[in-house]
Coordinates of C-alpha atoms in Angstrom, one line a residue:
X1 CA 0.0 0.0 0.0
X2 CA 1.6 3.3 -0.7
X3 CA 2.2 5.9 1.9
X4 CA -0.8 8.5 0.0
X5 CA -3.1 5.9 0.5
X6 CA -2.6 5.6 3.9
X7 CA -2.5 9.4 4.2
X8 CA -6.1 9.2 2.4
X9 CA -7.5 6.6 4.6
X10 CA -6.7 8.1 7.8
X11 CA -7.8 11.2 6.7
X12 CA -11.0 9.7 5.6
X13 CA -12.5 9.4 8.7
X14 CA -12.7 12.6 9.6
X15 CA -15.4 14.5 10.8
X16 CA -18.0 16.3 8.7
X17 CA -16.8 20.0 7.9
X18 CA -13.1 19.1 8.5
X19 CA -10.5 18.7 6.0
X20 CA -6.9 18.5 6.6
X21 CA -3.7 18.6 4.1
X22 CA -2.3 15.5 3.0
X23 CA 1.3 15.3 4.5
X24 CA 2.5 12.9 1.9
X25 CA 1.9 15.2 -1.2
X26 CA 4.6 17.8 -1.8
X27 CA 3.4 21.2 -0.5
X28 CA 4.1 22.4 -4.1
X29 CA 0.9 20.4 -5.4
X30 CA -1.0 20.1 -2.2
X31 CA -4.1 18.4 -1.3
X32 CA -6.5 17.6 0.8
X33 CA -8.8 15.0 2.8
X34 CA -11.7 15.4 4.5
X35 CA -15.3 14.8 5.0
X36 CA -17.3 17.4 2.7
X37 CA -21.2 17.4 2.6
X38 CA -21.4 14.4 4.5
X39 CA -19.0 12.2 2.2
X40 CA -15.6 11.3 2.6
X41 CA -13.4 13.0 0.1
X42 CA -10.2 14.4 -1.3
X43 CA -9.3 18.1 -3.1
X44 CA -7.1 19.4 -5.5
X45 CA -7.1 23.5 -6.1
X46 CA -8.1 24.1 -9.5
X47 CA -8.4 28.0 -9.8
X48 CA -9.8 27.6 -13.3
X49 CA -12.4 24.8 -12.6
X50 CA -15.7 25.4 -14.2
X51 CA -18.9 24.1 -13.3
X52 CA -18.5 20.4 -12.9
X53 CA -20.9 17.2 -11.8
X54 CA -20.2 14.1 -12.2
X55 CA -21.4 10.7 -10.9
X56 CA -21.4 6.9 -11.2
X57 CA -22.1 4.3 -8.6
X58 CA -21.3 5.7 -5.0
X59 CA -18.4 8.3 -6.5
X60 CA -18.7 11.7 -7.5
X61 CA -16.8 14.4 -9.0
X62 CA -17.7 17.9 -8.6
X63 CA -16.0 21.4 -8.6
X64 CA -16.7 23.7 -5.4
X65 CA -15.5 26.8 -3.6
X66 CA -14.2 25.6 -0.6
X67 CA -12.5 27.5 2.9
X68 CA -9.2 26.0 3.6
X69 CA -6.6 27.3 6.1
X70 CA -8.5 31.0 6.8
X71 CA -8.9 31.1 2.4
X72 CA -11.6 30.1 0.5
X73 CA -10.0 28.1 -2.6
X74 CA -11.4 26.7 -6.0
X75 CA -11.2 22.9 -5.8
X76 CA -12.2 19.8 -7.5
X77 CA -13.6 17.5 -4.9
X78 CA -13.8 13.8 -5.3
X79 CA -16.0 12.0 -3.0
X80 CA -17.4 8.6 -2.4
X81 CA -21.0 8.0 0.0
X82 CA -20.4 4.3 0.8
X83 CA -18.1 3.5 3.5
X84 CA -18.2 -0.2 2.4
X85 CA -16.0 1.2 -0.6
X86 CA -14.2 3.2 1.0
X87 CA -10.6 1.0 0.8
X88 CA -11.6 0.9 -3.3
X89 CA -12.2 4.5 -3.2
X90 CA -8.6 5.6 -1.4
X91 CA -7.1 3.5 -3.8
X92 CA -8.9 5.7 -6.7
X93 CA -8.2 8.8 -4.7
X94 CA -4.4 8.6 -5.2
X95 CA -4.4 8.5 -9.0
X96 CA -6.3 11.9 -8.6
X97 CA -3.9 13.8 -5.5
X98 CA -0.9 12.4 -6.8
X99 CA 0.9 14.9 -8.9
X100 CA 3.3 12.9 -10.3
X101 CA 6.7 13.6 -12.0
X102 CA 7.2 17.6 -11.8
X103 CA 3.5 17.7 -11.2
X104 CA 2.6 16.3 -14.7
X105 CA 0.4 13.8 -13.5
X106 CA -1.8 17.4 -11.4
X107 CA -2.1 19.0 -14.4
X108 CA -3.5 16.7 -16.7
X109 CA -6.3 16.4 -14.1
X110 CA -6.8 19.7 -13.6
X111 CA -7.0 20.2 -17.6
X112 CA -9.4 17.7 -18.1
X113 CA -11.0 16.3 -15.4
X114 CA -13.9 14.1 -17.7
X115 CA -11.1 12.6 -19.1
X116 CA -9.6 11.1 -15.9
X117 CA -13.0 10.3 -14.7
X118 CA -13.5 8.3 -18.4
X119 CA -10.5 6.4 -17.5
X120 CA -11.0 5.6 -13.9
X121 CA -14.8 4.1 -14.8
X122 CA -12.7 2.2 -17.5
X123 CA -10.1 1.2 -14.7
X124 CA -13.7 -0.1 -12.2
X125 CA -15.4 -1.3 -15.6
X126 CA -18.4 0.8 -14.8
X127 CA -18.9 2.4 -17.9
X128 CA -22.0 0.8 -19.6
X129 CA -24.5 2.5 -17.5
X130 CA -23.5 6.0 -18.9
X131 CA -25.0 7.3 -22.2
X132 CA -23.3 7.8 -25.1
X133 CA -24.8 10.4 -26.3
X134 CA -26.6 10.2 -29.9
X135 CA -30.1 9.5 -28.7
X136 CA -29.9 12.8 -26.9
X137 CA -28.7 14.6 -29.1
X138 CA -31.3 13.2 -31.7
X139 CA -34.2 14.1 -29.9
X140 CA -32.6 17.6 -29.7
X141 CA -31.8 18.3 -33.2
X142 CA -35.5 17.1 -33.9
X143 CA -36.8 19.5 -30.9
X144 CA -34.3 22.3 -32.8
X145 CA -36.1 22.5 -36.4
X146 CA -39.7 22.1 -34.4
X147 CA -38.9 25.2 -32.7
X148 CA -37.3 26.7 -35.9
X149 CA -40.8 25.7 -38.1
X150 CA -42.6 27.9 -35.4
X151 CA -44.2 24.6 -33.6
X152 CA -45.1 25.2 -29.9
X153 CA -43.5 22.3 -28.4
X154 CA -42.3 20.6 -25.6
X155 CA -39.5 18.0 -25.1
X156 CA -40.2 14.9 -22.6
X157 CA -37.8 12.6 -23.5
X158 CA -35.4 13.3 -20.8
X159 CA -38.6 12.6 -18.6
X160 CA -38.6 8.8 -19.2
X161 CA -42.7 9.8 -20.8
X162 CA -44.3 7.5 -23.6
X163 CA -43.3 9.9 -26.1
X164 CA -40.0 12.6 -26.8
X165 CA -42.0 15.8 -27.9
X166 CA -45.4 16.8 -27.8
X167 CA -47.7 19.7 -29.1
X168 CA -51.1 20.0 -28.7
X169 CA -51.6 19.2 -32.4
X170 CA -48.7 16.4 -33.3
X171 CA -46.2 14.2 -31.1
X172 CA -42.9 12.8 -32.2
X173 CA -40.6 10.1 -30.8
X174 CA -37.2 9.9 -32.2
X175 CA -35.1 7.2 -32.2
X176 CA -31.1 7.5 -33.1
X177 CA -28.8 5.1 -34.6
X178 CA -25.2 4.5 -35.3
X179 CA -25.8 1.7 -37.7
X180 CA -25.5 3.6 -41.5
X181 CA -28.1 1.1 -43.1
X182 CA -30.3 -1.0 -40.8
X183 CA -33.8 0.2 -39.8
X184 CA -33.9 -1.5 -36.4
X185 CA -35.5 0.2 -33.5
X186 CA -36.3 -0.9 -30.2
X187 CA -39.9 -0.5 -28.9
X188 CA -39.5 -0.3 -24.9
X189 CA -42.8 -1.1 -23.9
X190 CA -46.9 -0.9 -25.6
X191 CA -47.2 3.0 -24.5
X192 CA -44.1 4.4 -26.4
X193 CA -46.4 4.6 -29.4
X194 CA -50.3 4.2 -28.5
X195 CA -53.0 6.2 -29.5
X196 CA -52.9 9.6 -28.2
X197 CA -55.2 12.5 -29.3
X198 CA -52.4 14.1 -31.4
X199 CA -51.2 12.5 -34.7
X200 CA -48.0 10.6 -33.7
X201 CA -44.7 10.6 -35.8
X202 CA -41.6 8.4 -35.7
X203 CA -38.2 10.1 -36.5
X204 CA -35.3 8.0 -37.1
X205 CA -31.8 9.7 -37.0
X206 CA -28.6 7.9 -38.2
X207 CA -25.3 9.6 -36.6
X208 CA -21.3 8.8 -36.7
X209 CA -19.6 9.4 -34.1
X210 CA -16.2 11.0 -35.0
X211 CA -13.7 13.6 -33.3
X212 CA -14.2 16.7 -34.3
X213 CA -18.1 15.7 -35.5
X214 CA -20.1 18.9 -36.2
X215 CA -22.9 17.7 -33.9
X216 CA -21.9 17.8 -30.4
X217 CA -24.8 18.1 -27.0
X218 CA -23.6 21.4 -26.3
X219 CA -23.9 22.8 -29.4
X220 CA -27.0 22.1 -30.1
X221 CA -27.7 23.3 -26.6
X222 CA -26.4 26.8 -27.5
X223 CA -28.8 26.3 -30.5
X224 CA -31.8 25.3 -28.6
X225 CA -31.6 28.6 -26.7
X226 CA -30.8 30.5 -30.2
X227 CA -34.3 29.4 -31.0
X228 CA -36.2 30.6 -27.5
X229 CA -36.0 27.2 -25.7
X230 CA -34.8 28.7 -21.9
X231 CA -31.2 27.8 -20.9
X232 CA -32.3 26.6 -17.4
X233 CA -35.1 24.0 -18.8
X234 CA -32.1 22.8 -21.3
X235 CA -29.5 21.7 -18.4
X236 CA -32.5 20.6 -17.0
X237 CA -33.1 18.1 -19.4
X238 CA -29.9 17.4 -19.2
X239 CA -29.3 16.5 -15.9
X240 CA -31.8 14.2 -16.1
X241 CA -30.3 12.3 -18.9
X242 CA -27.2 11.6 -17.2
X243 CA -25.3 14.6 -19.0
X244 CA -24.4 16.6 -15.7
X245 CA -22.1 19.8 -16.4
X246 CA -18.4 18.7 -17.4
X247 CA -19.7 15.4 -18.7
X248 CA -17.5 14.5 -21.7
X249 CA -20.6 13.3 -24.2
X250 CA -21.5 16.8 -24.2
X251 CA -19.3 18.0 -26.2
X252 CA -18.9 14.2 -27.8
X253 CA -18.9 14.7 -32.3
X254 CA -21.2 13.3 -34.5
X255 CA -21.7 13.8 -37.7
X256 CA -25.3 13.1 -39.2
X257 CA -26.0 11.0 -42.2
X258 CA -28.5 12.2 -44.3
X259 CA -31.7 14.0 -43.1
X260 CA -33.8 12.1 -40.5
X261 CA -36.4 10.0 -42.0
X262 CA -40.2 10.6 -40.5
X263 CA -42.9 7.6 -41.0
X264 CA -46.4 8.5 -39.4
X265 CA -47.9 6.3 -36.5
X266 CA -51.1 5.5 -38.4
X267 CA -53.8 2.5 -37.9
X268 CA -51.2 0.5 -40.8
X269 CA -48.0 1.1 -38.8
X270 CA -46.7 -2.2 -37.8
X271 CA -47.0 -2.2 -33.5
X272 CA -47.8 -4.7 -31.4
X273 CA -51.1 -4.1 -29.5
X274 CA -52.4 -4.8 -26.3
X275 CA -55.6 -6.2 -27.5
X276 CA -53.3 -8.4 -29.6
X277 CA -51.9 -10.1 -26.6
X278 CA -52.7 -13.0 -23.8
X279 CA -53.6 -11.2 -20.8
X280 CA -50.8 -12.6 -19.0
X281 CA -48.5 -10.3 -20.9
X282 CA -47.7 -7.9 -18.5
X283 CA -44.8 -5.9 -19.7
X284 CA -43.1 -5.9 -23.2
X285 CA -40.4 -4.9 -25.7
X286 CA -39.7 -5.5 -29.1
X287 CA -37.4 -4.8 -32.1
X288 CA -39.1 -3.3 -35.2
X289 CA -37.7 -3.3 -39.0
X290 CA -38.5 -0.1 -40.7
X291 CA -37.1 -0.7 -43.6
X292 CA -39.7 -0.2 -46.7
X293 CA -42.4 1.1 -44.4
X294 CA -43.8 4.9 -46.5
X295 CA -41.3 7.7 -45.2
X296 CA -40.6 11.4 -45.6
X297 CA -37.2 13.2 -44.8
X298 CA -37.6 15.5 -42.0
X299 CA -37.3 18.3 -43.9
X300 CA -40.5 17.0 -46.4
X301 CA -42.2 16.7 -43.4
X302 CA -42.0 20.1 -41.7
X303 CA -42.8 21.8 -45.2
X304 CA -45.6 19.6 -45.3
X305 CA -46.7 21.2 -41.1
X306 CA -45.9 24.5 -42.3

């Protein structure tokens, strides 16, 4: 065990509000342990940190202003909940207050902090459970040229609801895909397309993800407010889908390929219906082949609202 760690899990149990300098870290690059906002948790200062959030499993990552010694310093924080993982957690902990040769190892956290966090969920194998990105930033891009066309329209995808965006008059859900040819979608359950009073649409949006893709979440964010959407219900949205500020999928490229396609949710569209099933089917999902079904680009079929 090396000698940080056991600096960080001594200093680990420490009580809430304290926070005391780690003695092992030279006092060029210093850090800290403590107990912040009733976690256990080490700091780095980070006098340029922006607004930073990030979470998976019992571990979090988040920038704060925090009073050290008599002076209130800009920090990153990295904290963990669970005191079962707390031995895990220390071990995590040096990778992050370690600066390393000449302090190489500091900066490159301090630079980009969602790239260390990437590669410590690599390191824990933790990283399935957090979104990639496109199916976002579909539903976005589609909730973009509604409010572009004029359409009074709200976005409830985020929202886990049966359907991504609604208007009094039409609803659309939008489905994303990296595959450049299939039509497969996945149906998550018999609301996600049943009848509803307004006339229901299916978008299908194929991306590639690439670096330096035009398409990235926070572009389209700046767009969405461009267009009168209010920056507060956007991060909002956001939040809820996993993206907290500083997540690296924000600002994740994608190019798109071609424009969305649109088929309409009419009595002929191929679902699978409740009155078609046993009554011991409780709960149900499904994969659906689009391919040949009638279809409009999206742009065909805002000219055709207008």
């Amino acid at each position: 065990m090396s000698s940080i760690q056991d600096d960080v899990k001594a200093g680990l149990q420490l009580a809430l509000g304290d926070v005391r300098k780690l003695r092992t870290i030279d006092s060029q690059w210093p850090a800290w342990v403590g107990n912040l906002e009733g976690a256990p948790a080490v700091l780095i200062e980070s006098a340029t940190a922006g607004e930073l959030d990030l979470h998976f499993a019992s571990v979090r990552l988040y920038s704060s202003s925090v009073e050290i010694d008599s002076s209130v310093r800009r920090v990153l924080v990295l904290s963990c909940n669970q005191s079962a993982l707390l031995d895990l957690f220390s071990y995590i902990s040096v990778s992050f207050v370690d600066p390393g040769v000449d302090g190489t190892l500091r900066r490159g956290v301090i630079q980009n902090p969602a790239h260390w966090w990437l590669h410590i969920q690599e390191l824990i194998g933790n990283t399935v459970s957090n979104p990639i990105g496109h199916g976002i930033l579909g539903e976005m891009l589609v909730y973009s040229r509604l409010l572009e066309h004029g359409h009074n329209v709200q976005w409830q995808g985020p929202d886990k609801a049966h359907i991504d965006l609604i208007s009094p008059t039409y609803a659309w859900e939008v489905k994303s895909t990296l595959r450049h040819s299939e039509s497969l979608i996945t149906i998550s359950s018999e609301n996600q397309l049943a009848d509803r009073p307004q006339k229901t649409f299916l978008v299908l949006c194929r991306f590639e993800c690439v670096p330096g893709g035009a398409l990235t979440i926070a572009g389209v964010s700046q767009e969405l407010v461009a267009r009168g959407a209010a920056p507060a219900h956007i991060e909002s949205k956001l939040r809820k889908a996993g993206l907290s500020p500083g997540h690296p999928h924000r600002g994740l490229g994608f190019n798109m390929i071609n424009d969305p396609v649109v088929y309409e949710v009419g009595a002929e569209f191929p679902l699978v219906r409740r009155s078609e099933l046993n009554e011991r089917v409780t709960a149900f999902s499904y994969t659906l082949n689009l391919s040949g079904l009638p279809a409009v680009t999206l742009t065909e079929h805002l000219g055709a609202l207008d």
